[in-house]
XYZ file of C-alpha atoms in Angstrom:
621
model
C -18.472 45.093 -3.285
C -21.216 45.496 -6.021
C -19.107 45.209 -8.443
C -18.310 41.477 -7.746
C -21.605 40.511 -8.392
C -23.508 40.369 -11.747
C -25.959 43.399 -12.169
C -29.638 42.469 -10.693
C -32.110 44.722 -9.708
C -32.716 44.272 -6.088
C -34.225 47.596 -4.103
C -33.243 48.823 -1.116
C -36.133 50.699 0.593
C -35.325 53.998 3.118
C -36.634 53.120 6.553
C -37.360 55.537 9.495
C -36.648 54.821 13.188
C -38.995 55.726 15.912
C -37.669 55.703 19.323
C -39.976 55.582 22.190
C -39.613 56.989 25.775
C -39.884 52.833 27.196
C -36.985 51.777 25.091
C -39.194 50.356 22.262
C -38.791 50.860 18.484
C -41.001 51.064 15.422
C -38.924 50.029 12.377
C -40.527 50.619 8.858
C -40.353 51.767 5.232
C -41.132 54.759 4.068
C -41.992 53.721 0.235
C -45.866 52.674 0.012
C -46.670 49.199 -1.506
C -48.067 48.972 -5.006
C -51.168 47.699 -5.394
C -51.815 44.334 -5.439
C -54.884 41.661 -6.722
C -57.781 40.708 -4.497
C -57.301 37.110 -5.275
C -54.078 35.099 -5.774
C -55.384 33.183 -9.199
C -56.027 36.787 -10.769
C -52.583 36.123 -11.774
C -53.054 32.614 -12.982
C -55.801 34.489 -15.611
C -53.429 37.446 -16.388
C -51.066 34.917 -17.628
C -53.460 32.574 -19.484
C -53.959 36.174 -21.642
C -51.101 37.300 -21.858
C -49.020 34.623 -22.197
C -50.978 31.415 -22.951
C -48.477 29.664 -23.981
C -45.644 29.915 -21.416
C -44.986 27.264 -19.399
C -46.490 27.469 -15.878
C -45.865 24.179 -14.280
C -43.916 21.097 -14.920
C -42.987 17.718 -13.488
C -41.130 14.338 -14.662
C -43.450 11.198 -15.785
C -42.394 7.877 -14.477
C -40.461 7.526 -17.820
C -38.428 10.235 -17.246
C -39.799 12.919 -19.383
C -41.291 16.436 -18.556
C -44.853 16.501 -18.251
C -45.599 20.675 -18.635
C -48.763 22.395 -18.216
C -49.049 26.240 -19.593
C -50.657 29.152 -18.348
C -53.839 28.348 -20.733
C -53.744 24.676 -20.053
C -53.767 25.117 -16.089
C -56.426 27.407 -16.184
C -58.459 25.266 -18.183
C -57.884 22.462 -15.722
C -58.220 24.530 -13.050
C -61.936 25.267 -13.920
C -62.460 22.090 -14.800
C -61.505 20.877 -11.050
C -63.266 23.858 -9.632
C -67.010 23.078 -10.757
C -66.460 19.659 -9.600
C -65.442 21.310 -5.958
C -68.752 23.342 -6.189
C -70.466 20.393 -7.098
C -69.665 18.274 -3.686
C -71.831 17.444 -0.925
C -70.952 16.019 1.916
C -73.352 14.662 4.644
C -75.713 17.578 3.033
C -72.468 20.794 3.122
C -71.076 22.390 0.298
C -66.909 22.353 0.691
C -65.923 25.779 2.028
C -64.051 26.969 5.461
C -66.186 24.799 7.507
C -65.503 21.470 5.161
C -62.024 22.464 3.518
C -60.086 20.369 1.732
C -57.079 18.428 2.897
C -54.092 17.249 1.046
C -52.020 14.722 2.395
C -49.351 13.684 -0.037
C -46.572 16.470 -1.474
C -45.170 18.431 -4.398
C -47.444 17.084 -7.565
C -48.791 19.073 -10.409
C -52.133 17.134 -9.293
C -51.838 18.854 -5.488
C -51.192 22.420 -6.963
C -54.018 22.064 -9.451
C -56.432 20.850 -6.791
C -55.268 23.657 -4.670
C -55.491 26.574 -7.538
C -59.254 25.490 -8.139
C -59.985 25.651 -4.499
C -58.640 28.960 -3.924
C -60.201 30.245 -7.352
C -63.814 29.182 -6.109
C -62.969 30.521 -2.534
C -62.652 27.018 -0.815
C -60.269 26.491 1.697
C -57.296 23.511 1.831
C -54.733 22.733 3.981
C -51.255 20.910 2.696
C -50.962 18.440 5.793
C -46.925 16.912 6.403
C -46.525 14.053 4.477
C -44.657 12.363 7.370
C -47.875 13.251 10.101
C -49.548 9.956 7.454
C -46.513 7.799 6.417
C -43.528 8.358 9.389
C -45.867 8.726 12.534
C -47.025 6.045 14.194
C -49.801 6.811 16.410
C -50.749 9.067 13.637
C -51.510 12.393 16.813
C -50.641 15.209 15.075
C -52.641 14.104 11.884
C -55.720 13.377 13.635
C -55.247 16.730 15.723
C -55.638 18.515 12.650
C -58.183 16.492 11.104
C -59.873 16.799 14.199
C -59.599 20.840 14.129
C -59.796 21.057 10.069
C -63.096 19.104 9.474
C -62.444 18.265 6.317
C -65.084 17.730 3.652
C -62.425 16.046 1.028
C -58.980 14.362 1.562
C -56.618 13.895 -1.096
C -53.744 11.736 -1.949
C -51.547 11.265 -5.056
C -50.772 7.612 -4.572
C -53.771 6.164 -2.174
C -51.532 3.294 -0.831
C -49.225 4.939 1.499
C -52.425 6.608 3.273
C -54.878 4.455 3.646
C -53.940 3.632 7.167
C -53.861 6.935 8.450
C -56.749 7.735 6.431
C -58.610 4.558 8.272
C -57.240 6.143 11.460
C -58.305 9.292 11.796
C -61.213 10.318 8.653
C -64.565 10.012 8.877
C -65.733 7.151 6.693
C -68.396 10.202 5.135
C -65.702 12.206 3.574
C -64.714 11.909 -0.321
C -61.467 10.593 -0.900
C -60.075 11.653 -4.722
C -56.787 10.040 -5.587
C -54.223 10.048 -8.875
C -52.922 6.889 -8.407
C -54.646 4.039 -6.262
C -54.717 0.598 -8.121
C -56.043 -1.688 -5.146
C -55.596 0.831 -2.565
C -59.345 2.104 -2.763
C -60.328 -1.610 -1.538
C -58.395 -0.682 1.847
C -60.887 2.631 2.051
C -64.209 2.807 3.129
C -64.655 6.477 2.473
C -66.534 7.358 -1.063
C -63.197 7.343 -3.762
C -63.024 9.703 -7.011
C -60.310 9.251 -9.686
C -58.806 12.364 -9.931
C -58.982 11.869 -14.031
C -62.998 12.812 -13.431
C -62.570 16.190 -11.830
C -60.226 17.024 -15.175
C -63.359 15.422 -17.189
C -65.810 17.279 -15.569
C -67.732 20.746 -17.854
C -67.153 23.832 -16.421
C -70.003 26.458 -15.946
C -70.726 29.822 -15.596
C -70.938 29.514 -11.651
C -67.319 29.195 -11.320
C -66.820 32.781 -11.823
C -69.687 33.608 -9.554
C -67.917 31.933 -7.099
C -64.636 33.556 -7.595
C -66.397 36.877 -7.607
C -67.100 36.329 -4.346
C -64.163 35.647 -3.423
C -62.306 39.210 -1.171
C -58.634 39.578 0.110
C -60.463 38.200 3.307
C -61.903 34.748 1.893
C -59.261 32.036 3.454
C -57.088 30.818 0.753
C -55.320 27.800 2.661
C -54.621 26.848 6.455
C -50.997 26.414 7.328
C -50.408 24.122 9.817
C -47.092 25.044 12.154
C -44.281 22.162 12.967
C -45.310 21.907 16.250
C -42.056 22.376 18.101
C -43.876 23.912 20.926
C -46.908 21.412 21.366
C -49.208 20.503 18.593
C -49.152 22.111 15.497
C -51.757 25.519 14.825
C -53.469 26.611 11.802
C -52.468 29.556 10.607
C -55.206 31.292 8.634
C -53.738 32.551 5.303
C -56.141 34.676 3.378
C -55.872 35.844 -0.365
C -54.613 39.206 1.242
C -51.783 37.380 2.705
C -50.698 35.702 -0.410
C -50.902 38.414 -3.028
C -49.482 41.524 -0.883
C -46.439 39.343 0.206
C -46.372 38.409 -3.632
C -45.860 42.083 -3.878
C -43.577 42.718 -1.511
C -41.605 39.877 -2.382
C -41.646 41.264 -6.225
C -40.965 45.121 -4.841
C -37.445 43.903 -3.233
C -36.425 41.172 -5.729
C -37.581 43.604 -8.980
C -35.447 41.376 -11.612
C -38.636 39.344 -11.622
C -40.382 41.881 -13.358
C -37.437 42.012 -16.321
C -37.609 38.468 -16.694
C -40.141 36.006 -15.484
C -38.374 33.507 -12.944
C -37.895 29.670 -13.335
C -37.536 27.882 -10.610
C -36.583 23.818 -10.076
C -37.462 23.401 -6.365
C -38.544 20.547 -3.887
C -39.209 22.634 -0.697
C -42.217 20.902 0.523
C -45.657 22.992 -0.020
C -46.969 21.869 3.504
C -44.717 24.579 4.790
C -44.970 28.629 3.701
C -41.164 28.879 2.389
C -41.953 25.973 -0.588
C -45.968 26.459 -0.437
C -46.747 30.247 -0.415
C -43.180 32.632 -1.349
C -41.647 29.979 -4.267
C -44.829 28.698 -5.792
C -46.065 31.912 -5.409
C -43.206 33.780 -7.396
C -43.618 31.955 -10.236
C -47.528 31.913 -10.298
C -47.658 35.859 -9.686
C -44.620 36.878 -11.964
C -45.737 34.423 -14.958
C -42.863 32.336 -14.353
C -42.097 28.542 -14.786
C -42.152 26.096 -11.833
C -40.442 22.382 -12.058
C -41.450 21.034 -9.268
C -37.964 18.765 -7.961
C -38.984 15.303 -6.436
C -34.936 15.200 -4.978
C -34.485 16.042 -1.593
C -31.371 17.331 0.800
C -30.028 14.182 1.458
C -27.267 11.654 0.051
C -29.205 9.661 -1.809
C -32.388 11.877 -3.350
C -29.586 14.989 -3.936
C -29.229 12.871 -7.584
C -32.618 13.633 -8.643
C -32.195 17.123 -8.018
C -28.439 17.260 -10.044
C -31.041 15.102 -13.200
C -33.528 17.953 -13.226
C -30.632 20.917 -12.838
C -29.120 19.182 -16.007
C -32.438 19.868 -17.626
C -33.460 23.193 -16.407
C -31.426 26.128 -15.739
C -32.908 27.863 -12.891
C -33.306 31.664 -12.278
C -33.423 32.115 -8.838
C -32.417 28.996 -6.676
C -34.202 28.636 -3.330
C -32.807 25.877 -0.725
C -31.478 25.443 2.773
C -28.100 24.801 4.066
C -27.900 21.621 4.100
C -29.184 21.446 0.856
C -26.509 23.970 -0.587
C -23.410 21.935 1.600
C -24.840 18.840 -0.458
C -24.977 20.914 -4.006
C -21.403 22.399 -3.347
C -20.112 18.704 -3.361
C -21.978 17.638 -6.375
C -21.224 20.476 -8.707
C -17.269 20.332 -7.895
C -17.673 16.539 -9.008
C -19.940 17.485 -12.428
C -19.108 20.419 -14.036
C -21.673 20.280 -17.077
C -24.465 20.543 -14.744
C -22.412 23.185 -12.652
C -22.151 25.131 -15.991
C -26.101 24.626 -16.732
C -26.994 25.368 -13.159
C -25.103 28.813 -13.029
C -26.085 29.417 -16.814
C -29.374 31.756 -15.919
C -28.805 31.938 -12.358
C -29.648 35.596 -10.996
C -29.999 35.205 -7.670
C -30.065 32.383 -4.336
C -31.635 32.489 -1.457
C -31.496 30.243 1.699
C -33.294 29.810 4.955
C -34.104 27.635 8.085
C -30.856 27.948 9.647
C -27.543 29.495 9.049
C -25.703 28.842 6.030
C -22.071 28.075 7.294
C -19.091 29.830 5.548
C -17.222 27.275 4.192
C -20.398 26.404 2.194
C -20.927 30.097 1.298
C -17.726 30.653 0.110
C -17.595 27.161 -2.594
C -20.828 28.540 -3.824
C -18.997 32.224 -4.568
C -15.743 30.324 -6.307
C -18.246 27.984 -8.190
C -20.341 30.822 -9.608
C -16.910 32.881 -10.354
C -15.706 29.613 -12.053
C -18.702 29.439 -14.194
C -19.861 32.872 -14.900
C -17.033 35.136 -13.470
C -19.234 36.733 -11.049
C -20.490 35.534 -8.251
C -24.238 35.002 -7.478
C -25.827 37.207 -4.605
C -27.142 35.031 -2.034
C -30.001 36.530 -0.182
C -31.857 35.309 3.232
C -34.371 37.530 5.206
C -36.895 36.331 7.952
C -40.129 35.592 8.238
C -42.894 32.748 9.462
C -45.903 30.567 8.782
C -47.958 33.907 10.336
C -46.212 36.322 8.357
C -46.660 35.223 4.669
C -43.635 34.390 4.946
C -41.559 37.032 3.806
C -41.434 39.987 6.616
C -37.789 41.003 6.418
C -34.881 40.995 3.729
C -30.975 41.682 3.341
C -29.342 43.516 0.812
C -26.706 42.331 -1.447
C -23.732 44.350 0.292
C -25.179 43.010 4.127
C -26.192 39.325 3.312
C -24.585 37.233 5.531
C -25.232 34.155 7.298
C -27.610 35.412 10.432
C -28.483 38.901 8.772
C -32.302 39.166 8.213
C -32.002 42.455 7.477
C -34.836 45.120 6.914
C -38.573 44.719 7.201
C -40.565 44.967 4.001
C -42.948 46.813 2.404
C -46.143 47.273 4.259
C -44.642 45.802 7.035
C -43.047 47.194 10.400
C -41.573 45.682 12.997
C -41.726 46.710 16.654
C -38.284 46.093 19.045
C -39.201 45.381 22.795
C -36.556 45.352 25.544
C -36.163 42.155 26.985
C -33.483 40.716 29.209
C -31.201 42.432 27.776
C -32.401 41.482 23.704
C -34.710 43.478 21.624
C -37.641 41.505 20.380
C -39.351 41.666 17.522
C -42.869 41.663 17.028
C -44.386 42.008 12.775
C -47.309 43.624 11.881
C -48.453 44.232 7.751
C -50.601 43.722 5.649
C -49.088 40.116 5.284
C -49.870 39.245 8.713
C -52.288 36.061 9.412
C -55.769 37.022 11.155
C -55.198 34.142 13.688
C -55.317 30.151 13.924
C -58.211 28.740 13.044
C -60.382 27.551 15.187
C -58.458 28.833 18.295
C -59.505 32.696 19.732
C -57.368 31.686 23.119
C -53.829 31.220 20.874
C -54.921 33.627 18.476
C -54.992 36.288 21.339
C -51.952 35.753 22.383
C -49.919 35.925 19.530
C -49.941 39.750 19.531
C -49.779 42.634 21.897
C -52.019 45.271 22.774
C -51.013 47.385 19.168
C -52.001 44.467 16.907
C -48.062 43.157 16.640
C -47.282 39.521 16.079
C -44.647 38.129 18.697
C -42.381 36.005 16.866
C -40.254 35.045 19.780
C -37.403 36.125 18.153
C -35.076 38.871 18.949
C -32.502 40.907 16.876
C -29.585 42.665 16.951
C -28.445 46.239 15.387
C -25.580 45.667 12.946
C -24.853 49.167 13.765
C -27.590 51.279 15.391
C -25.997 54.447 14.127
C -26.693 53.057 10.291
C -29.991 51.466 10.903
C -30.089 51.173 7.010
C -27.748 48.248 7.391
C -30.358 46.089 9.011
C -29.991 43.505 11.424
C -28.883 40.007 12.634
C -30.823 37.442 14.415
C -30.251 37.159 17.846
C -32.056 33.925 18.742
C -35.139 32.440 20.427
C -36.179 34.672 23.722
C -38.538 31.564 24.403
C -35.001 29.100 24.367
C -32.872 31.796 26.319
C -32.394 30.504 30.132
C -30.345 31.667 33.015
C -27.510 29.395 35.028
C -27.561 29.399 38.721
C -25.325 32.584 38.930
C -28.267 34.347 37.274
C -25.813 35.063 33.768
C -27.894 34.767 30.343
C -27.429 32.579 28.168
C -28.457 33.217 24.412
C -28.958 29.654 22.709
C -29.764 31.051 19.590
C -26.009 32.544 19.297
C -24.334 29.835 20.918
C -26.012 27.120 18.788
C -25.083 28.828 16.016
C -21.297 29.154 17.321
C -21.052 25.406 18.100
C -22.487 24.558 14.502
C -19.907 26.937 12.614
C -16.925 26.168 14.528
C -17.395 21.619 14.462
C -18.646 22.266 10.650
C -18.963 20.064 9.152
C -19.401 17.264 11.857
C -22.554 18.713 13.409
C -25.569 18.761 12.329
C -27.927 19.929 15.110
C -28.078 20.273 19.095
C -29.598 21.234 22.031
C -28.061 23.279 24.808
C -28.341 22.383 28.544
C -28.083 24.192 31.618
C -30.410 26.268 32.747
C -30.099 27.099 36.877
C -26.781 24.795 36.445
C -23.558 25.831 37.214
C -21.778 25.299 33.560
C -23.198 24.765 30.248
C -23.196 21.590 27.879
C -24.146 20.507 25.058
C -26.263 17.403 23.328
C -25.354 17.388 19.762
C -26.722 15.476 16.768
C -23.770 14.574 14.676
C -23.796 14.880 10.830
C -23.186 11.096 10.607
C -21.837 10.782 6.974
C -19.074 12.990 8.098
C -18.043 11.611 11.228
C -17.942 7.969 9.449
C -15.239 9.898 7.074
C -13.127 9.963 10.147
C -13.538 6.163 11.505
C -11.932 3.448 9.038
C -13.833 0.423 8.176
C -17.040 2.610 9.221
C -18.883 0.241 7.358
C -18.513 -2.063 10.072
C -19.608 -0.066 12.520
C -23.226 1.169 14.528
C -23.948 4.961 15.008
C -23.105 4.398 18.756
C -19.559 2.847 17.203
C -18.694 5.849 15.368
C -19.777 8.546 18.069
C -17.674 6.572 20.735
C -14.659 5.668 18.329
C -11.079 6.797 19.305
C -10.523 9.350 16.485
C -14.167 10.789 16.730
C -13.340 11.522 20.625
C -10.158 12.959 19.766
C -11.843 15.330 17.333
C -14.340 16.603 19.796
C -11.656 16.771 22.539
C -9.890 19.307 20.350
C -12.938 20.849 19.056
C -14.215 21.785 23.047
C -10.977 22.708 23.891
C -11.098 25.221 20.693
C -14.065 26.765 22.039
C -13.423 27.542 25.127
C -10.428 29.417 24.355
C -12.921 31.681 22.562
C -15.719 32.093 25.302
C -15.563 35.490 26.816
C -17.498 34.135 30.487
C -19.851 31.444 31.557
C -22.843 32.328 29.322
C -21.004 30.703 25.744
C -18.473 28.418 27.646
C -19.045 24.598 27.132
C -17.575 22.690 29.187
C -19.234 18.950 28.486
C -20.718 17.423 25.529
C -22.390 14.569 24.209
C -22.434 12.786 20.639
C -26.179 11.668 20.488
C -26.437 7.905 18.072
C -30.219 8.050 18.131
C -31.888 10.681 15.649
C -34.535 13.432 17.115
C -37.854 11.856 17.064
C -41.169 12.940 15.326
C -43.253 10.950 17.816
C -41.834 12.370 20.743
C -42.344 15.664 19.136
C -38.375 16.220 19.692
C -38.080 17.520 15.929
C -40.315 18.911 13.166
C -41.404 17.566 10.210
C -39.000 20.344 8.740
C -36.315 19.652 10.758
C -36.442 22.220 13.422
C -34.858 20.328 16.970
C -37.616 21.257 20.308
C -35.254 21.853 22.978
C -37.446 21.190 25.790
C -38.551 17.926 24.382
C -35.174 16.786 23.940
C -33.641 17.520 27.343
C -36.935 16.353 29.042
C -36.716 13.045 27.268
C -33.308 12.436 27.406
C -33.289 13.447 30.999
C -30.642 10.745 31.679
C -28.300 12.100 29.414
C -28.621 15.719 30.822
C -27.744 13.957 34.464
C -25.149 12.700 32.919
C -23.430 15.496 31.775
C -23.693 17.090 35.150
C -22.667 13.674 37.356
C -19.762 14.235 39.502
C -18.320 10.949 37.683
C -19.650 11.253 34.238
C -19.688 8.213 31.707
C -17.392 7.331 29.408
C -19.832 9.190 26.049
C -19.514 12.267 27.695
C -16.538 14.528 26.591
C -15.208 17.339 28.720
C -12.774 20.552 28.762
C-alpha cells in the first residue's frame, strides 16, 4: 500500500497496552519526546540566525501583490511591537494575564505580529471569533468573554466593522490599536493607536528581560471554545503547550525537518487547528506561511484557487468541505491543479469526516498530476489538548480513524455504556480555563486525565498498533423508550456518507421515543442542482419540491435496508430551509451543529416528526 504513495517520512511510534482489572486502559508510546524550547518565539530567533532571509510570513496587498515578511524582518517588528506592549498603562496596570490583549478581527500579518510580540514579552492575548463582533446581534458571547478576559488592549485590522461591538461591550478605558480605521476612530470613545506607531516605536534592552522571564508556564494565549455546550471557556494555553505539541507534531510528521514546510491556509486563528498546529508548523520548522483570505464556500473558494496559482504548498491543511469544494475546482483548472500538487507532501483534514467520494478525486487528481497519490492524514485532538493528541498512519488513514496517541501523551479508555471513552493527558494538556476552578475541575478525573467526551473504537484490539476510529460523542448518545443505545456520532456520520452530497449537517431525534428521525441541514447548492428553474425558487421551495422528495424517499428507504435494529434505523426525516443559528447558540462559529439547542428550539418540528398525522415536510419509510 506504501508503495502507492510518494516516499515521506512519517513515524510510526510502538505503543504499549495496559489493561486494568475495572476494564480501563492506558494507551501510550514508548519512544520519549525530544526536547523542546521553553518559549514558542525561541524559534522565531533561531530562524532570524539561521536563516534571515527566508520567508516567514506573507499576505496579498489590496493590489494584488504579496506583501512577505522574513525571519529577520518579523523579528525586528516583533520587538519593535513588544516594547510598545511593555510600555502600556492602563487605568495604572501594565498588560499581562490580568489585562491581556484581545484580537477581534482574523488572519492578518498585523494579528500574528501583535500576537508574536505578546507572547515574546510574556503577555497574554486571546484571538476572539470574528463573527461573536460582526454576525451576532446581541453581541453575548463577545461580551461574556470580554467580561471574563479583562482586557487591557483590543485590536482590530479594519476599525469599522467593530466599533459597535466594541461600543457594546469595552470599557471606554481600554486602548484600541487599529491597521486600518479612516473615520471609524470618530465612532470610538476608547483611546485609538495606529498600528504604524507600535512598528515606529525603539526597541530596548527590557524586551529581553521580559522574555527571560518568560517559563513553559507563562500563558501564551487564551483559547476560547465554540460554545456548543453553553458559553464558550478559555482554555489556558501556555508556552509548554505550544512548543511540546510543536514537537510532537514535528516527531510524527518528520519530512518537516528535511524540508521546511509552506503552507497557503485560511483556517481561522481564533480556533487551535488554524491558530496553534498550522501557524505553529511553519513558525517552529522555519517554514513559510501565506496566510489565504478564501474561505470554504462558493464564492471565496476563488481566492484560495488565486493564491494556489501562486504558491505551491507543502503540506495542505483543510476540512471537508473545503476539500469537496477544491476537488471541483481543480478538475475544472488544471494549471493550478498541476501547481497545487507540484510540492505537495502531505494533506491533512479535520472537523468532520471526509466522505469517500471526495477522498477518492483527491487520490486520482494527485495520480493525474504526480503519479502518486498524496497521503492524507487526520488524527484527533481539541482546544485543551494543543491540539494535536492523536494521529493515523499512512497505511490506516481513513475517514473516522484518529489513530494513535502521540508523543508524551497517553490516553486512558473508560467503559461506558457499552463505548470506551477517552480521556488525554501530556505534556500538551491545558492547565484549566481561565478564570473558572469549578469547570476546570471537572474536566479531568481523579488521575489528572482530560475527558474529551469522546469515545473510540479498536480497529482490531488484537493489533492495537493499528489505532483506532472515533466512535462519537458519549455526551450526544441517548437511549429510546425500549432502553436500546443509540450512538449519534456513528449514525450521523452514516446519514452524511450515504445522502452525499445533498447533506450537509443534522441532528438526530429520539431519545425515550419509540423510532428515530432525523432533522437535516441540506447542502443547498446541491439540492438546487436537482430542481429546474431553482433560480426561481425559496429554500423552503427546493426542500419541498417534487424531485427533492423523491430523492429523500429513496434515500430513507436505502437506509433502512441497511440498519441492523432500532438503534441506526430512521424512519422520518425532515429537510430544514432555515440555517443553524449563532444567536440561538444552535451552531458554532466553526460550524459544529449543538444538538440540544436545535431540537429544543425547533421543538415543533421534533413533534412533528413523531405526530400520528405528520405534515406534508416530513418524509417517512
Amino acid at each position: 500500500m506504501l508503495a502507492d504513495f510518494h516516499p515521506i517520512n512519517i513515524a510510526n511510534h510502538p505503543v504499549e497496552v495496559i489493561k486494568r482489572a475495572d476494564g480501563t486502559q492506558i494507551i501510550r508510546s514508548t519512544t520519549p519526546l525530544n526536547a523542546y524550547p521553553e518559549r514558542i518565539t525561541e524559534r522565531l530567533e533561531q530562524w532570524a540566525e539561521k536563516t534571515p532571509d527566508t520567508v516567514f510570513l506573507a499576505q496579498r496587498h489590496v493590489d494584488g501583490h504579496w506583501v512577505e515578511l522574513t525571519y529577520a524582518e518579523t523579528l525586528q517588528q516583533v520587538r519593535a511591537i513588544a516594547q510598545w506592549l511593555l510600555d502600556v498603562r492602563v487605568d495604572g496596570e501594565p498588560l499581562g494575564p490580568q489585562r491581556p490583549i484581545a484580537i477581534l478581527s482574523g488572519n492578518s500579518s498585523e494579528h500574528l505580529l501583535l500576537a508574536l510580540a505578546a507572547m515574546h514579552v510574556g503577555i497574554p492575548y486571546s484571538p476572539i471569533s470574528v463573527a461573536y463582533s460582526t454576525i451576532s446581534t446581541d453581541y453575548g458571547k463577545l461580551r461574556h468573554i470580554i467580561d471574563l478576559l479583562t482586557p487591557g488592549l483590543v485590536f482590530a485590522d479594519n476599525l469599522g466593522p467593530f466599533c459597535d461591538a466594541i461600543n457594546a461591550v469595552v470599557s471606554k478605558t481600554v486602548p484600541v490599536v487599529a491597521v486600518e480605521s479612516a473615520h471609524a476612530r470618530e465612532d470610538i470613545s476608547n483611546p485609538f493607536t495606529d498600528f504604524s506607531s507600535l512598528l515606529a516605536t525603539q526597541a530596548t534592552d527590557a524586551i529581553e528581560a521580559a522574555a527571560a522571564q518568560v517559563s513553559g508556564q507563562t500563558i501564551a494565549k487564551l483559547l476560547f471554545t465554540s460554545g456548543s455546550t453553553g458559553m464558550p471557556k478559555g482554555v489556558i494555553n501556555t508556552h509548554k503547550m505550544l512548543c511540546s505539541n510543536q514537537e510532537i507534531l514535528l516527531s510524527i510528521y518528520a519530512f518537516m525537518a528535511e524540508k521546511p514546510p509552506v503552507l497557503v491556509d485560511w483556517l481561522p486563528w481564533n480556533h487551535t487547528f488554524g491558530g496553534n498546529q498550522n501557524v505553529g508548523m511553519a513558525l517552529y520548522n522555519g517554514g513559510s506561511f501565506y496566510i489565504d483570505q478564501g474561505k470554504p464556500t462558493p464564492k471565496a473558494i476563488h481566492t484560495t484557487l488565486a493564491n494556489l496559482r501562486d504558491i505551491a504548498p507543502t503540506i495542505y491543511f483543510n476540512v471537508p468541505k473545503g476539500y469537496e469544494l477544491m476537488v471541483h475546482e481543480l478538475k475544472s483548472n488544471p494549471e493550478i491543479a498541476k501547481k497545487f500538487f507540484s510540492q505537495l507532501q502531505m494533506m491533512f483534514f479535520a472537523g468532520a469526516g471526509l466522505a469517500q467520494h471526495v477522498w477518492d478525486a483527491l487520490d486520482e487528481l494527485a495520480i493525474q498530476y504526480t503519479g502518486k497519490k498524496v497521503p492524507m492524514m487526520t488524527g484527533l485532538g481539541a482546544t485543551e489538548t494543543g491540539p494535536a493528541a492523536m494521529f493515523t498512519s499512512i497505511e490506516e488513514s481513513a475517514s473516522g480513524v484518529v489513530g494513535l496517541p502521540g508523543l508524551g501523551t497517553e490516553i486512558k479508555l473508560i467503559p461506558n455504556a457499552g463505548k470506551l471513552e477517552v480521556r488525554v493527558r501530556g505534556v500538551s494538556v491545558t492547565p484549566g480555563y481561565w478564570r473558572d476552578d469549578e469547570k476546570t475541575a471537572k474536566a479531568y478525573d481523579e488521575e489528572g486525565f482530560y475527558c474529551l467526551g469522546d469515545a473510540l473504537k479498536y480497529l482490531d484490539e488484537s493489533q492495537p498498533q493499528r489505532g483506532f476510529r472515533f466512535d462519537g460523542r458519549v455526551s450526544e448518545d441517548f437511549k429510546l423508550d425500549t432502553g436500546t443505545w443509540v450512538s449519534v456520532g456513528g449514525l450521523r456520520q452514516f446519514v452524511i456518507h450515504h445522502c452525499a452530497p445533498y447533506v450537509q449537517d443534522l441532528v438526530v431525534a429520539g431519545r425515550d421515543r419509540s423510532y428515530l428521525s432525523v432533522m437535516i441541514f441540506p447542502d443547498m447548492a446541491h439540492l438546487r442542482q436537482l430542481v429546474q428553474h431553482n433560480e426561481q425558487y425559496t429554500d423552503a421551495d427546493v426542500c419541498g419540491h417534487p424531485h427533492v422528495r423523491e430523492v429523500f424517499e429513496r434515500l430513507i428507504g436505502e437506509m433502512a435496508a441497511a440498519s441492523t435494529g432500532s438503534s441506526n434505523l430512521i424512519k422520518r426525516l425532515v429537510l430544514l430551509d432555515q440555517p443553524a443559528r449563532l444567536d440561538a447558540h444552535e451552531i458554532t462559529d466553526k460550524g459544529s451543529i449543538n444538538q440540544n439547542a436545535v431540537l429544543n428550539n425547533r421543538a415543533d418540528i421534533v413533534e412533528d416528526l413523531y405526530s400520528a398525522q405528520p405534515s406534508e415536510r416530513v418524509i417517512s419509510l
